[in-house]
Amino acid sequence: MRGSARMSADDVSRSRASGAPVALRPCHVVRPDAGPARAAVLILHGGTVDSKDPLRPWNVARARMRPFVRSVTRALPDGNAFVGQVRYRYRGWNGVDADPVADVLRALDELAALVGEVPVVLVGHSMGGRAALRAAAVPQVRAVVALAPWCPEGEPVAHLRGKRVIVLHGDRDRVTDPAESFALVRRAAEAGSSANAVRVEGGDHAMLRRAGTWHRATGATVADLVTRIGAGLDPLPAERPGGEPGVL
């Protein structure tokens, strides 16, 4: 994917007033009878560079994330976490409109109304990874797990200071560039984020090659993050802050 959209961290809060319809579609509440949520996970699917076509229920990019919803749900250690999936209004990023970012921000507002101001982990694939990284400017977002994200040169990173950022990218991806993802991780670390990257050997953009590895790694990573932030602890520090990516 290629694009030239720009949106500073200062613009993020203004997107809340965009008038977008409710974007959060709850997928699962983990053992809701176990007590109030101490943390939440929102899962964001991919899309395309430019399209104002409305998102359809059978959207392939959205369906691709259902196994990740299940993997994250199974991996969570207790019932005090909410898991939901965000539904966008449109298929595309759409330049300076950055439509998925506005949808994620409204989803965060809806989430707060549902479960309170709990810390949040965002998990996003492709365009959803870009949206998750942008939406991390919101205070309740404590960590981002970006899967094969779209990270064009010049993406803002200053707002990631103090956030935990983990990027997984396959080395056979022909849609988004792993080199751009790893460059963003380095810049985020320089800006004060606890950021690192993992290269999935043989992994493609659709995450179909080595699918089990993608699912297990995402579930385990999110479970570790939720356990710590749900207990009021800082997210786990980066293993290789700003350095070479790890390998799966």
Tab-separated table of C-alpha atoms in Angstrom:
chain	number	residue	atom	x	y	z
A	1	MET	CA	0.000	0.000	0.000
A	2	ARG	CA	1.207	3.488	-0.717
A	3	GLY	CA	-0.175	6.847	0.422
A	4	SER	CA	0.827	10.339	1.414
A	5	ALA	CA	-1.723	11.085	4.133
A	6	ARG	CA	-0.534	13.084	7.101
A	7	MET	CA	-2.247	13.635	10.428
A	8	SER	CA	-0.468	14.913	13.526
A	9	ALA	CA	-1.111	13.670	17.041
A	10	ASP	CA	-2.799	17.006	17.771
A	11	ASP	CA	-5.377	16.215	15.089
A	12	VAL	CA	-6.431	12.964	16.745
A	13	SER	CA	-8.648	14.445	19.425
A	14	ARG	CA	-10.425	16.617	16.854
A	15	SER	CA	-11.448	13.515	14.896
A	16	ARG	CA	-13.784	12.544	17.733
A	17	ALA	CA	-16.165	15.277	16.594
A	18	SER	CA	-16.448	13.916	13.048
A	19	GLY	CA	-20.012	12.679	13.491
A	20	ALA	CA	-19.119	9.118	12.460
A	21	PRO	CA	-21.571	6.366	13.327
A	22	VAL	CA	-20.761	3.976	16.139
A	23	ALA	CA	-17.763	1.924	15.001
A	24	LEU	CA	-17.280	-0.628	17.766
A	25	ARG	CA	-18.861	-3.996	17.251
A	26	PRO	CA	-18.427	-6.105	20.400
A	27	CYS	CA	-17.331	-9.595	19.422
A	28	HIS	CA	-16.844	-11.268	22.747
A	29	VAL	CA	-16.770	-10.475	26.430
A	30	VAL	CA	-14.476	-12.865	28.259
A	31	ARG	CA	-16.369	-14.372	31.203
A	32	PRO	CA	-18.358	-11.202	31.893
A	33	ASP	CA	-19.594	-12.633	35.189
A	34	ALA	CA	-16.050	-12.659	36.589
A	35	GLY	CA	-16.154	-8.979	37.447
A	36	PRO	CA	-15.690	-5.569	35.849
A	37	ALA	CA	-13.190	-5.229	33.018
A	38	ARG	CA	-9.713	-4.174	34.065
A	39	ALA	CA	-8.472	-3.871	30.478
A	40	ALA	CA	-9.753	-4.084	26.916
A	41	VAL	CA	-8.498	-5.248	23.529
A	42	LEU	CA	-9.805	-3.802	20.265
A	43	ILE	CA	-8.989	-5.579	17.014
A	44	LEU	CA	-8.769	-3.574	13.777
A	45	HIS	CA	-8.897	-5.075	10.299
A	46	GLY	CA	-7.279	-3.885	7.096
A	47	GLY	CA	-8.630	-2.044	4.085
A	48	THR	CA	-7.429	-0.184	1.009
A	49	VAL	CA	-5.747	3.098	0.202
A	50	ASP	CA	-8.736	4.995	-1.208
A	51	SER	CA	-12.394	3.989	-1.163
A	52	LYS	CA	-15.528	5.588	0.206
A	53	ASP	CA	-17.469	2.402	-0.467
A	54	PRO	CA	-19.303	1.324	2.685
A	55	LEU	CA	-17.956	-1.684	4.482
A	56	ARG	CA	-20.038	-4.800	3.788
A	57	PRO	CA	-20.738	-7.550	6.332
A	58	TRP	CA	-18.859	-10.073	4.175
A	59	ASN	CA	-15.717	-7.933	3.911
A	60	VAL	CA	-12.708	-10.250	3.538
A	61	ALA	CA	-10.292	-8.057	5.496
A	62	ARG	CA	-12.668	-8.007	8.429
A	63	ALA	CA	-13.272	-11.768	8.259
A	64	ARG	CA	-9.503	-12.327	8.255
A	65	MET	CA	-9.319	-11.051	11.838
A	66	ARG	CA	-11.859	-13.450	13.317
A	67	PRO	CA	-9.221	-16.107	14.073
A	68	PHE	CA	-7.228	-13.416	15.865
A	69	VAL	CA	-10.258	-12.507	17.968
A	70	ARG	CA	-10.496	-16.169	18.969
A	71	SER	CA	-6.760	-16.513	19.596
A	72	VAL	CA	-6.635	-13.418	21.785
A	73	THR	CA	-9.760	-14.460	23.690
A	74	ARG	CA	-8.376	-17.932	24.398
A	75	ALA	CA	-4.999	-16.573	25.458
A	76	LEU	CA	-6.289	-14.072	28.004
A	77	PRO	CA	-5.612	-15.409	31.496
A	78	ASP	CA	-8.820	-14.401	33.253
A	79	GLY	CA	-12.263	-12.951	32.711
A	80	ASN	CA	-11.494	-9.336	33.499
A	81	ALA	CA	-10.870	-8.203	29.926
A	82	PHE	CA	-13.156	-7.045	27.143
A	83	VAL	CA	-12.414	-8.076	23.550
A	84	GLY	CA	-14.058	-6.261	20.663
A	85	GLN	CA	-13.646	-5.710	16.937
A	86	VAL	CA	-13.935	-2.312	15.270
A	87	ARG	CA	-16.096	-1.911	12.168
A	88	TYR	CA	-15.180	0.953	9.833
A	89	ARG	CA	-17.614	3.064	7.852
A	90	TYR	CA	-15.580	2.845	4.638
A	91	ARG	CA	-13.143	0.455	3.024
A	92	GLY	CA	-10.389	3.037	2.528
A	93	TRP	CA	-7.956	5.212	4.448
A	94	ASN	CA	-8.803	8.118	2.138
A	95	GLY	CA	-5.892	10.466	2.383
A	96	VAL	CA	-6.069	13.295	4.884
A	97	ASP	CA	-9.517	12.100	5.989
A	98	ALA	CA	-7.843	9.086	7.653
A	99	ASP	CA	-11.325	7.609	8.049
A	100	PRO	CA	-10.328	4.484	10.019
A	101	VAL	CA	-8.642	6.632	12.660
A	102	ALA	CA	-11.863	8.566	13.266
A	103	ASP	CA	-13.709	5.241	13.537
A	104	VAL	CA	-11.235	3.886	16.085
A	105	LEU	CA	-11.514	7.057	18.164
A	106	ARG	CA	-15.291	6.774	18.254
A	107	ALA	CA	-14.947	3.098	19.118
A	108	LEU	CA	-12.767	4.069	22.070
A	109	ASP	CA	-15.467	6.492	23.203
A	110	GLU	CA	-18.079	3.749	22.942
A	111	LEU	CA	-15.804	1.340	24.783
A	112	ALA	CA	-15.435	3.803	27.658
A	113	ALA	CA	-19.223	4.063	27.870
A	114	LEU	CA	-19.499	0.272	27.992
A	115	VAL	CA	-16.735	-0.684	30.426
A	116	GLY	CA	-15.290	2.550	31.802
A	117	GLU	CA	-11.905	4.194	31.292
A	118	VAL	CA	-9.845	1.018	31.279
A	119	PRO	CA	-6.416	0.662	29.648
A	120	VAL	CA	-6.608	-0.554	26.062
A	121	VAL	CA	-4.445	-2.668	23.765
A	122	LEU	CA	-5.035	-2.117	20.042
A	123	VAL	CA	-4.331	-4.967	17.598
A	124	GLY	CA	-4.377	-3.941	13.944
A	125	HIS	CA	-3.586	-5.547	10.597
A	126	SER	CA	-2.336	-3.623	7.552
A	127	MET	CA	-4.391	-0.394	7.340
A	128	GLY	CA	-5.703	-1.290	10.799
A	129	GLY	CA	-2.135	-1.358	12.079
A	130	ARG	CA	-1.619	2.172	10.783
A	131	ALA	CA	-4.893	3.272	12.383
A	132	ALA	CA	-3.907	1.636	15.679
A	133	LEU	CA	-0.570	3.433	15.718
A	134	ARG	CA	-2.260	6.781	15.036
A	135	ALA	CA	-4.974	6.184	17.656
A	136	ALA	CA	-2.311	5.447	20.277
A	137	ALA	CA	-2.288	9.197	20.915
A	138	VAL	CA	-5.367	8.616	23.090
A	139	PRO	CA	-4.312	8.289	26.758
A	140	GLN	CA	-6.182	5.048	27.497
A	141	VAL	CA	-4.329	3.237	24.696
A	142	ARG	CA	-1.326	1.746	26.433
A	143	ALA	CA	-0.017	-0.621	23.780
A	144	VAL	CA	-0.276	-1.446	20.079
A	145	VAL	CA	0.321	-4.786	18.381
A	146	ALA	CA	0.619	-4.081	14.654
A	147	LEU	CA	0.460	-7.002	12.212
A	148	ALA	CA	1.982	-6.370	8.765
A	149	PRO	CA	1.127	-2.684	9.208
A	150	TRP	CA	1.053	-0.029	6.522
A	151	CYS	CA	3.731	2.414	7.667
A	152	PRO	CA	4.523	4.891	4.891
A	153	GLU	CA	7.524	7.124	5.306
A	154	GLY	CA	6.787	10.148	7.466
A	155	GLU	CA	4.220	8.545	9.777
A	156	PRO	CA	4.147	10.474	13.084
A	157	VAL	CA	5.771	8.779	16.077
A	158	ALA	CA	6.147	11.487	18.738
A	159	HIS	CA	2.779	10.546	20.277
A	160	LEU	CA	4.077	6.994	20.862
A	161	ARG	CA	6.358	8.162	23.655
A	162	GLY	CA	5.660	6.053	26.739
A	163	LYS	CA	3.596	3.525	24.741
A	164	ARG	CA	4.447	-0.122	24.120
A	165	VAL	CA	4.625	-0.906	20.390
A	166	ILE	CA	5.153	-4.385	18.954
A	167	VAL	CA	5.253	-4.947	15.184
A	168	LEU	CA	5.098	-8.353	13.496
A	169	HIS	CA	5.794	-8.423	9.766
A	170	GLY	CA	6.303	-11.298	7.331
A	171	ASP	CA	9.356	-11.279	5.095
A	172	ARG	CA	7.276	-12.414	2.092
A	173	ASP	CA	4.839	-9.516	2.319
A	174	ARG	CA	4.294	-7.968	-1.119
A	175	VAL	CA	1.570	-5.515	-0.071
A	176	THR	CA	3.092	-3.560	2.808
A	177	ASP	CA	6.819	-3.140	3.254
A	178	PRO	CA	8.466	-4.802	6.279
A	179	ALA	CA	11.430	-2.443	5.951
A	180	GLU	CA	9.101	0.538	6.456
A	181	SER	CA	7.583	-1.130	9.527
A	182	PHE	CA	10.987	-1.760	11.077
A	183	ALA	CA	12.065	1.808	10.291
A	184	LEU	CA	8.985	3.125	12.109
A	185	VAL	CA	9.859	0.961	15.131
A	186	ARG	CA	13.345	2.467	15.230
A	187	ARG	CA	11.968	5.994	15.000
A	188	ALA	CA	9.358	5.269	17.679
A	189	ALA	CA	12.071	3.965	19.997
A	190	GLU	CA	14.100	7.115	19.409
A	191	ALA	CA	10.976	9.137	20.300
A	192	GLY	CA	10.645	7.384	23.669
A	193	SER	CA	8.405	4.416	22.866
A	194	SER	CA	9.148	0.947	24.176
A	195	ALA	CA	9.091	-0.473	20.661
A	196	ASN	CA	10.403	-3.543	18.937
A	197	ALA	CA	9.746	-5.654	15.859
A	198	VAL	CA	9.517	-9.322	14.943
A	199	ARG	CA	10.118	-10.739	11.468
A	200	VAL	CA	7.871	-13.699	10.641
A	201	GLU	CA	9.951	-15.856	8.326
A	202	GLY	CA	7.888	-16.980	5.351
A	203	GLY	CA	4.958	-14.840	6.452
A	204	ASP	CA	2.801	-13.146	3.815
A	205	HIS	CA	0.514	-10.142	4.032
A	206	ALA	CA	-2.697	-12.127	4.442
A	207	MET	CA	-1.076	-14.040	7.343
A	208	LEU	CA	-2.118	-17.334	5.735
A	209	ARG	CA	1.421	-18.666	5.478
A	210	ARG	CA	2.387	-19.868	8.947
A	211	ALA	CA	-1.061	-18.859	10.168
A	212	GLY	CA	-0.669	-20.776	13.432
A	213	THR	CA	2.472	-18.805	14.260
A	214	TRP	CA	0.711	-15.485	13.623
A	215	HIS	CA	-2.254	-16.493	15.800
A	216	ARG	CA	-0.224	-17.925	18.693
A	217	ALA	CA	2.262	-15.060	18.773
A	218	THR	CA	-0.474	-12.436	18.725
A	219	GLY	CA	-2.489	-14.166	21.442
A	220	ALA	CA	0.528	-14.632	23.714
A	221	THR	CA	1.740	-11.067	23.188
A	222	VAL	CA	-1.646	-9.529	23.933
A	223	ALA	CA	-2.146	-11.761	26.974
A	224	ASP	CA	1.186	-10.615	28.440
A	225	LEU	CA	0.311	-6.973	27.845
A	226	VAL	CA	-3.203	-7.280	29.291
A	227	THR	CA	-1.954	-9.140	32.368
A	228	ARG	CA	0.459	-6.364	33.201
A	229	ILE	CA	-1.651	-3.319	32.415
A	230	GLY	CA	-4.720	-4.901	34.030
A	231	ALA	CA	-2.687	-5.234	37.219
A	232	GLY	CA	-1.648	-1.587	37.047
A	233	LEU	CA	1.883	-2.377	35.865
A	234	ASP	CA	3.765	-0.910	32.947
A	235	PRO	CA	3.644	-3.005	29.769
A	236	LEU	CA	6.610	-5.308	29.269
A	237	PRO	CA	9.652	-3.413	27.980
A	238	ALA	CA	10.956	-4.015	24.499
A	239	GLU	CA	13.400	-6.885	24.184
A	240	ARG	CA	15.397	-5.138	21.450
A	241	PRO	CA	14.472	-1.474	21.687
A	242	GLY	CA	15.316	0.212	18.423
A	243	GLY	CA	17.504	-2.684	17.275
A	244	GLU	CA	17.280	-5.515	14.798
A	245	PRO	CA	13.943	-7.335	14.676
A	246	GLY	CA	13.506	-10.669	16.353
A	247	VAL	CA	12.585	-13.711	14.289
A	248	LEU	CA	9.692	-16.169	14.430
